[in-house]
Amino acid sequence: MMSKSKLSNVTARRFTVVLGITLGLLTLTLALHTRAQEGQGRKKTITEINENRANDSETRIRYSDDKHSVEIKARESLEFSDDDADLKNISRNGYLMIEERRGSMSRKFEVVPGADGQPQRTFYVQGQPHPLDREGRAWLAEILPDVIRNTAIGAQARVKRILRQRGPGGVLDEISLIKSDGAKRIYFRELLNNGTPDTNTLRRAARQMAREISSDGEKANLLKEGADLYLDNERVAPDFFETINTISSDGERRLVLSVVLKKNLNDANVTRAANSARPMSSDGEKATLLVQHSDVFLHHPSAIPAFFETVNSISSDGEHARVLSSLLKRRELSKDTLMRLIRSAERIASDGEKANVLVNAVRVYASDGAALSAIADAAKTIGSDGEKQRVLSALARQRQ
């Protein structure tokens, strides 16, 4: 039989082994949890961008993530070295300021024109003037390309240089590195304005605009500027309209489509414009577009079905009736278009609005027996006896 002292020693050794294993498992679990948290932290890094761009030559941008923040102020003409590692020339009223804060460390680089017109550089560390030494130049060479991209100052010369060195694909690759929507627009514009881009470039550019520009205003401005290039090339026109369809703002989408509908369009593009308007949630914006450009839609017979599908997607009875009433003022609708209009009126839920459209139709097509018969059938869908009688009375007066 084991003595009490030996039993105690065995128990202690077993406890030590168990404790060691437990601590090891706890350490491993903690390490895995920490690694997972770090991975999640990297995935959740969000870049915040605040941009104030008075015009294409004056910019203030601040962007930040979970590691650092950068503030940029740039004005007038700045020309950078071919490797984007330094400023080569500055205009008389030019100015550049870059300030980065990373943890407790701050660095600032400031450039103004000197008395001789050459760039005069000042470098600060922790708010104090500091020589632009080897470490400072390494910092500048690292941060300056990002600054050049996001200010878009000197974009015209830079896009031409990238085109020479790497072609259109190189410019599009560069645009993907830009954080600022305003700067992306300027780079896209410079690319599209340099010669006549080929089909592959136009297609890739359109898809990249849709994916990478989040600002509806910047995207809309770019699409308005580049509309002719896309609408004149049937191979890329669908990509152009798909990009329009990524504009969330109904107001901005209407403005783009209004510009498009003033162009010399083929039937396919008019149909695409009607289809692009249909998902707009604002009935007022949708109705305004359809009223303003009804001539365009009706002069392209193959686009008329799409036009009426979009009219029928208007939820507001008042706006729906406004579009149909505007069409009746034309007094030159084809028989097919008139029948589509009457069938569209039947879909209006408001008896008063429906009756108004049908009474107007009676007045315009008083001598057209087929039209009056179709209006009479449509009147049967009116629930209100008073409104129904109003339409039937108008019909009776015309038939006397």
Short mmCIF file of C-alpha atoms in Angstrom, two decimals, residues 97-370:
data_model
loop_
_atom_site.label_atom_id
_atom_site.label_comp_id
_atom_site.label_asym_id
_atom_site.label_seq_id
_atom_site.Cartn_x
_atom_site.Cartn_y
_atom_site.Cartn_z
CA MET A 97 0.45 70.85 -48.40
CA ILE A 98 0.54 67.24 -47.26
CA GLU A 99 0.11 66.34 -43.61
CA GLU A 100 0.07 62.78 -42.32
CA ARG A 101 -0.69 61.65 -38.78
CA ARG A 102 0.17 58.09 -37.88
CA GLY A 103 -0.33 57.35 -34.20
CA SER A 104 1.50 60.07 -32.25
CA MET A 105 3.77 60.90 -35.20
CA SER A 106 2.97 63.82 -37.52
CA ARG A 107 4.76 64.91 -40.69
CA LYS A 108 3.95 67.79 -42.98
CA PHE A 109 5.35 68.80 -46.36
CA GLU A 110 4.61 72.25 -47.75
CA VAL A 111 5.56 73.76 -51.12
CA VAL A 112 5.15 77.33 -52.35
CA PRO A 113 6.78 79.14 -55.30
CA GLY A 114 10.07 80.76 -54.32
CA ALA A 115 11.32 84.16 -55.46
CA ASP A 116 12.89 82.51 -58.51
CA GLY A 117 9.68 80.65 -59.32
CA GLN A 118 11.15 77.30 -58.32
CA PRO A 119 9.44 75.08 -55.71
CA GLN A 120 10.33 76.10 -52.16
CA ARG A 121 9.96 73.12 -49.85
CA THR A 122 9.44 73.05 -46.08
CA PHE A 123 9.29 69.84 -44.06
CA TYR A 124 7.91 69.52 -40.52
CA VAL A 125 8.12 66.71 -37.98
CA GLN A 126 5.87 66.93 -34.93
CA GLY A 127 5.00 70.48 -35.95
CA GLN A 128 8.61 71.69 -36.01
CA PRO A 129 10.71 72.54 -39.12
CA HIS A 130 12.99 69.65 -39.96
CA PRO A 131 15.57 69.04 -42.70
CA LEU A 132 14.22 66.99 -45.62
CA ASP A 133 16.77 64.28 -44.91
CA ARG A 134 16.99 60.75 -46.21
CA GLU A 135 14.18 59.56 -43.96
CA GLY A 136 12.00 62.53 -44.95
CA ARG A 137 12.57 61.92 -48.66
CA ALA A 138 11.71 58.24 -48.23
CA TRP A 139 8.44 59.27 -46.54
CA LEU A 140 7.73 61.76 -49.34
CA ALA A 141 8.45 59.20 -52.07
CA GLU A 142 6.01 56.82 -50.38
CA ILE A 143 3.14 59.22 -49.81
CA LEU A 144 3.42 61.54 -52.82
CA PRO A 145 2.04 59.12 -55.47
CA ASP A 146 -1.09 58.71 -53.35
CA VAL A 147 -1.41 62.48 -53.02
CA ILE A 148 -0.91 63.00 -56.76
CA ARG A 149 -3.67 60.51 -57.53
CA ASN A 150 -6.23 61.92 -55.10
CA THR A 151 -5.74 65.61 -55.86
CA ALA A 152 -5.74 64.97 -59.65
CA ILE A 153 -3.58 68.08 -60.00
CA GLY A 154 -1.48 67.61 -63.12
CA ALA A 155 -3.78 64.79 -64.23
CA GLN A 156 -3.72 65.78 -67.89
CA ALA A 157 0.06 65.48 -68.23
CA ARG A 158 0.16 62.43 -65.99
CA VAL A 159 -2.49 60.52 -67.96
CA LYS A 160 -0.60 61.22 -71.18
CA ARG A 161 2.60 59.94 -69.58
CA ILE A 162 0.93 56.75 -68.33
CA LEU A 163 -0.64 56.22 -71.76
CA ARG A 164 2.83 56.40 -73.34
CA GLN A 165 4.33 54.08 -70.76
CA ARG A 166 1.55 51.55 -70.08
CA GLY A 167 -1.34 52.26 -72.44
CA PRO A 168 -5.04 52.70 -71.56
CA GLY A 169 -4.96 49.67 -69.27
CA GLY A 170 -2.29 51.37 -67.21
CA VAL A 171 -4.47 54.45 -66.75
CA LEU A 172 -7.42 52.30 -65.69
CA ASP A 173 -5.19 50.41 -63.25
CA GLU A 174 -4.08 53.77 -61.84
CA ILE A 175 -7.68 54.94 -61.46
CA SER A 176 -8.41 51.89 -59.32
CA LEU A 177 -5.80 53.13 -56.84
CA ILE A 178 -7.50 56.52 -56.43
CA LYS A 179 -9.66 57.02 -53.33
CA SER A 180 -11.34 60.29 -54.37
CA ASP A 181 -14.41 60.09 -56.64
CA GLY A 182 -13.66 63.57 -57.93
CA ALA A 183 -10.13 62.60 -58.92
CA LYS A 184 -11.39 59.38 -60.52
CA ARG A 185 -13.76 61.44 -62.67
CA ILE A 186 -10.92 63.71 -63.83
CA TYR A 187 -8.68 60.75 -64.71
CA PHE A 188 -11.51 59.00 -66.58
CA ARG A 189 -12.24 62.20 -68.47
CA GLU A 190 -8.60 62.69 -69.45
CA LEU A 191 -8.44 59.08 -70.64
CA LEU A 192 -11.60 59.41 -72.75
CA ASN A 193 -10.46 62.74 -74.21
CA ASN A 194 -7.09 61.41 -75.38
CA GLY A 195 -7.74 60.30 -78.93
CA THR A 196 -10.50 57.81 -79.65
CA PRO A 197 -10.49 54.98 -77.11
CA ASP A 198 -11.02 51.52 -78.55
CA THR A 199 -14.00 49.33 -77.73
CA ASN A 200 -12.23 47.31 -75.03
CA THR A 201 -11.08 50.48 -73.26
CA LEU A 202 -14.56 52.02 -73.37
CA ARG A 203 -16.17 48.83 -72.09
CA ARG A 204 -13.71 48.40 -69.25
CA ALA A 205 -13.94 52.10 -68.35
CA ALA A 206 -17.76 51.97 -68.16
CA ARG A 207 -17.72 48.91 -65.91
CA GLN A 208 -15.04 50.48 -63.73
CA MET A 209 -17.06 53.71 -63.39
CA ALA A 210 -20.07 51.67 -62.29
CA ARG A 211 -18.05 49.73 -59.74
CA GLU A 212 -15.62 52.31 -58.37
CA ILE A 213 -17.36 55.71 -58.33
CA SER A 214 -19.77 55.88 -55.41
CA SER A 215 -20.77 59.55 -55.80
CA ASP A 216 -23.88 59.79 -58.00
CA GLY A 217 -23.01 63.39 -58.87
CA GLU A 218 -19.48 62.61 -60.03
CA LYS A 219 -20.66 59.56 -61.96
CA ALA A 220 -23.47 61.52 -63.61
CA ASN A 221 -21.12 64.32 -64.67
CA LEU A 222 -18.69 61.85 -66.17
CA LEU A 223 -21.42 60.01 -68.10
CA LYS A 224 -22.78 63.27 -69.49
CA GLU A 225 -19.29 64.24 -70.67
CA GLY A 226 -18.60 60.86 -72.27
CA ALA A 227 -22.04 60.15 -73.73
CA ASP A 228 -21.12 60.70 -77.39
CA LEU A 229 -18.25 58.21 -77.30
CA TYR A 230 -20.56 55.46 -76.05
CA LEU A 231 -23.75 56.26 -77.95
CA ASP A 232 -21.92 56.29 -81.27
CA ASN A 233 -20.60 52.76 -80.69
CA GLU A 234 -23.31 50.11 -80.50
CA ARG A 235 -20.84 47.60 -79.08
CA VAL A 236 -20.40 49.64 -75.88
CA ALA A 237 -23.77 51.45 -75.63
CA PRO A 238 -25.23 48.66 -73.42
CA ASP A 239 -22.31 49.08 -70.99
CA PHE A 240 -22.98 52.81 -70.89
CA PHE A 241 -26.63 52.32 -69.91
CA GLU A 242 -25.71 49.67 -67.36
CA THR A 243 -23.50 52.29 -65.73
CA ILE A 244 -26.36 54.81 -65.75
CA ASN A 245 -28.46 52.18 -63.98
CA THR A 246 -26.03 52.20 -61.04
CA ILE A 247 -26.91 55.84 -60.24
CA SER A 248 -29.09 55.70 -57.12
CA SER A 249 -30.17 59.34 -57.14
CA ASP A 250 -33.29 59.72 -59.29
CA GLY A 251 -32.48 63.37 -59.89
CA GLU A 252 -28.97 62.63 -61.16
CA ARG A 253 -30.21 59.73 -63.29
CA ARG A 254 -32.88 61.95 -64.85
CA LEU A 255 -30.27 64.60 -65.70
CA VAL A 256 -28.06 62.03 -67.43
CA LEU A 257 -30.97 60.54 -69.37
CA SER A 258 -32.11 64.03 -70.38
CA VAL A 259 -28.69 64.71 -71.88
CA VAL A 260 -28.77 61.33 -73.63
CA LEU A 261 -32.25 61.86 -75.08
CA LYS A 262 -31.14 65.13 -76.70
CA LYS A 263 -28.61 63.22 -78.79
CA ASN A 264 -29.23 61.72 -82.22
CA LEU A 265 -30.18 58.26 -80.99
CA ASN A 266 -31.03 55.00 -82.71
CA ASP A 267 -34.08 52.95 -81.72
CA ALA A 268 -32.06 50.67 -79.45
CA ASN A 269 -30.68 53.53 -77.37
CA VAL A 270 -34.07 55.21 -77.03
CA THR A 271 -35.46 51.90 -75.76
CA ARG A 272 -32.54 51.59 -73.33
CA ALA A 273 -33.25 55.10 -72.04
CA ALA A 274 -36.90 54.19 -71.37
CA ASN A 275 -35.84 51.01 -69.59
CA SER A 276 -33.28 52.91 -67.53
CA ALA A 277 -35.96 55.33 -66.30
CA ARG A 278 -38.34 52.57 -65.19
CA PRO A 279 -36.64 51.61 -61.87
CA MET A 280 -36.56 55.24 -60.68
CA SER A 281 -38.47 55.42 -57.39
CA SER A 282 -39.38 59.11 -57.67
CA ASP A 283 -42.60 59.34 -59.68
CA GLY A 284 -42.05 63.08 -60.13
CA GLU A 285 -38.59 62.66 -61.66
CA LYS A 286 -39.76 59.82 -63.87
CA ALA A 287 -42.85 61.66 -65.08
CA THR A 288 -40.86 64.83 -65.78
CA LEU A 289 -38.39 62.90 -67.94
CA LEU A 290 -41.18 61.20 -69.91
CA VAL A 291 -43.10 64.43 -70.45
CA GLN A 292 -40.05 66.45 -71.51
CA HIS A 293 -38.83 63.84 -73.99
CA SER A 294 -42.08 62.24 -75.19
CA ASP A 295 -41.35 63.45 -78.75
CA VAL A 296 -38.17 61.36 -78.82
CA PHE A 297 -39.88 58.21 -77.57
CA LEU A 298 -42.86 58.52 -79.93
CA HIS A 299 -40.67 59.13 -82.98
CA HIS A 300 -39.04 55.73 -82.45
CA PRO A 301 -41.86 53.19 -82.89
CA SER A 302 -39.87 50.24 -81.56
CA ALA A 303 -39.29 52.16 -78.30
CA ILE A 304 -42.99 52.91 -77.69
CA PRO A 305 -43.76 49.63 -75.83
CA ALA A 306 -40.85 50.30 -73.43
CA PHE A 307 -42.04 53.90 -73.03
CA PHE A 308 -45.53 52.80 -71.92
CA GLU A 309 -44.13 50.11 -69.64
CA THR A 310 -42.25 52.91 -67.90
CA VAL A 311 -45.38 55.10 -67.80
CA ASN A 312 -47.28 52.21 -66.23
CA SER A 313 -44.62 51.83 -63.55
CA ILE A 314 -45.53 55.25 -62.10
CA SER A 315 -47.26 54.67 -58.75
CA SER A 316 -48.66 58.18 -58.32
CA ASP A 317 -51.99 58.52 -60.06
CA GLY A 318 -51.46 62.23 -60.46
CA GLU A 319 -48.07 61.83 -62.14
CA HIS A 320 -49.35 58.95 -64.27
CA ALA A 321 -52.25 61.10 -65.47
CA ARG A 322 -49.89 64.05 -66.08
CA VAL A 323 -47.84 61.99 -68.55
CA LEU A 324 -50.89 60.70 -70.42
CA SER A 325 -52.50 64.16 -70.57
CA SER A 326 -49.30 65.61 -72.00
CA LEU A 327 -49.41 63.00 -74.77
CA LEU A 328 -53.01 63.93 -75.63
CA LYS A 329 -51.93 67.52 -76.24
CA ARG A 330 -49.92 66.30 -79.22
CA ARG A 331 -53.14 65.48 -81.20
CA GLU A 332 -51.12 63.36 -83.62
CA LEU A 333 -50.87 59.99 -81.95
CA SER A 334 -50.95 56.88 -84.08
CA LYS A 335 -53.86 54.50 -83.54
CA ASP A 336 -51.59 52.01 -81.79
CA THR A 337 -50.17 54.68 -79.47
CA LEU A 338 -53.65 55.99 -78.65
CA MET A 339 -54.86 52.51 -77.73
CA ARG A 340 -51.81 52.04 -75.51
CA LEU A 341 -52.61 55.37 -73.85
CA ILE A 342 -56.22 54.36 -73.13
CA ARG A 343 -55.14 50.98 -71.74
CA SER A 344 -52.59 52.80 -69.59
CA ALA A 345 -55.34 55.09 -68.27
CA GLU A 346 -57.32 52.02 -67.15
CA ARG A 347 -54.49 51.23 -64.72
CA ILE A 348 -54.95 54.51 -62.81
CA ALA A 349 -56.53 53.76 -59.44
CA SER A 350 -57.92 57.24 -58.81
CA ASP A 351 -61.34 57.52 -60.46
CA GLY A 352 -61.00 61.28 -60.70
CA GLU A 353 -57.58 61.20 -62.41
CA LYS A 354 -58.69 58.41 -64.74
CA ALA A 355 -61.84 60.30 -65.68
CA ASN A 356 -59.82 63.46 -66.40
CA VAL A 357 -57.61 61.60 -68.87
CA LEU A 358 -60.54 59.91 -70.60
CA VAL A 359 -62.55 63.15 -70.90
CA ASN A 360 -59.50 64.82 -72.48
CA ALA A 361 -59.18 61.88 -74.87
CA VAL A 362 -62.85 62.28 -75.88
CA ARG A 363 -62.29 65.94 -76.73
CA VAL A 364 -59.18 65.26 -78.79
CA TYR A 365 -60.50 62.22 -80.68
CA ALA A 366 -64.16 63.25 -81.03
CA SER A 367 -64.32 62.18 -84.67
CA ASP A 368 -62.58 58.84 -84.23
CA GLY A 369 -65.20 56.16 -83.69
CA ALA A 370 -62.72 53.44 -82.73
#
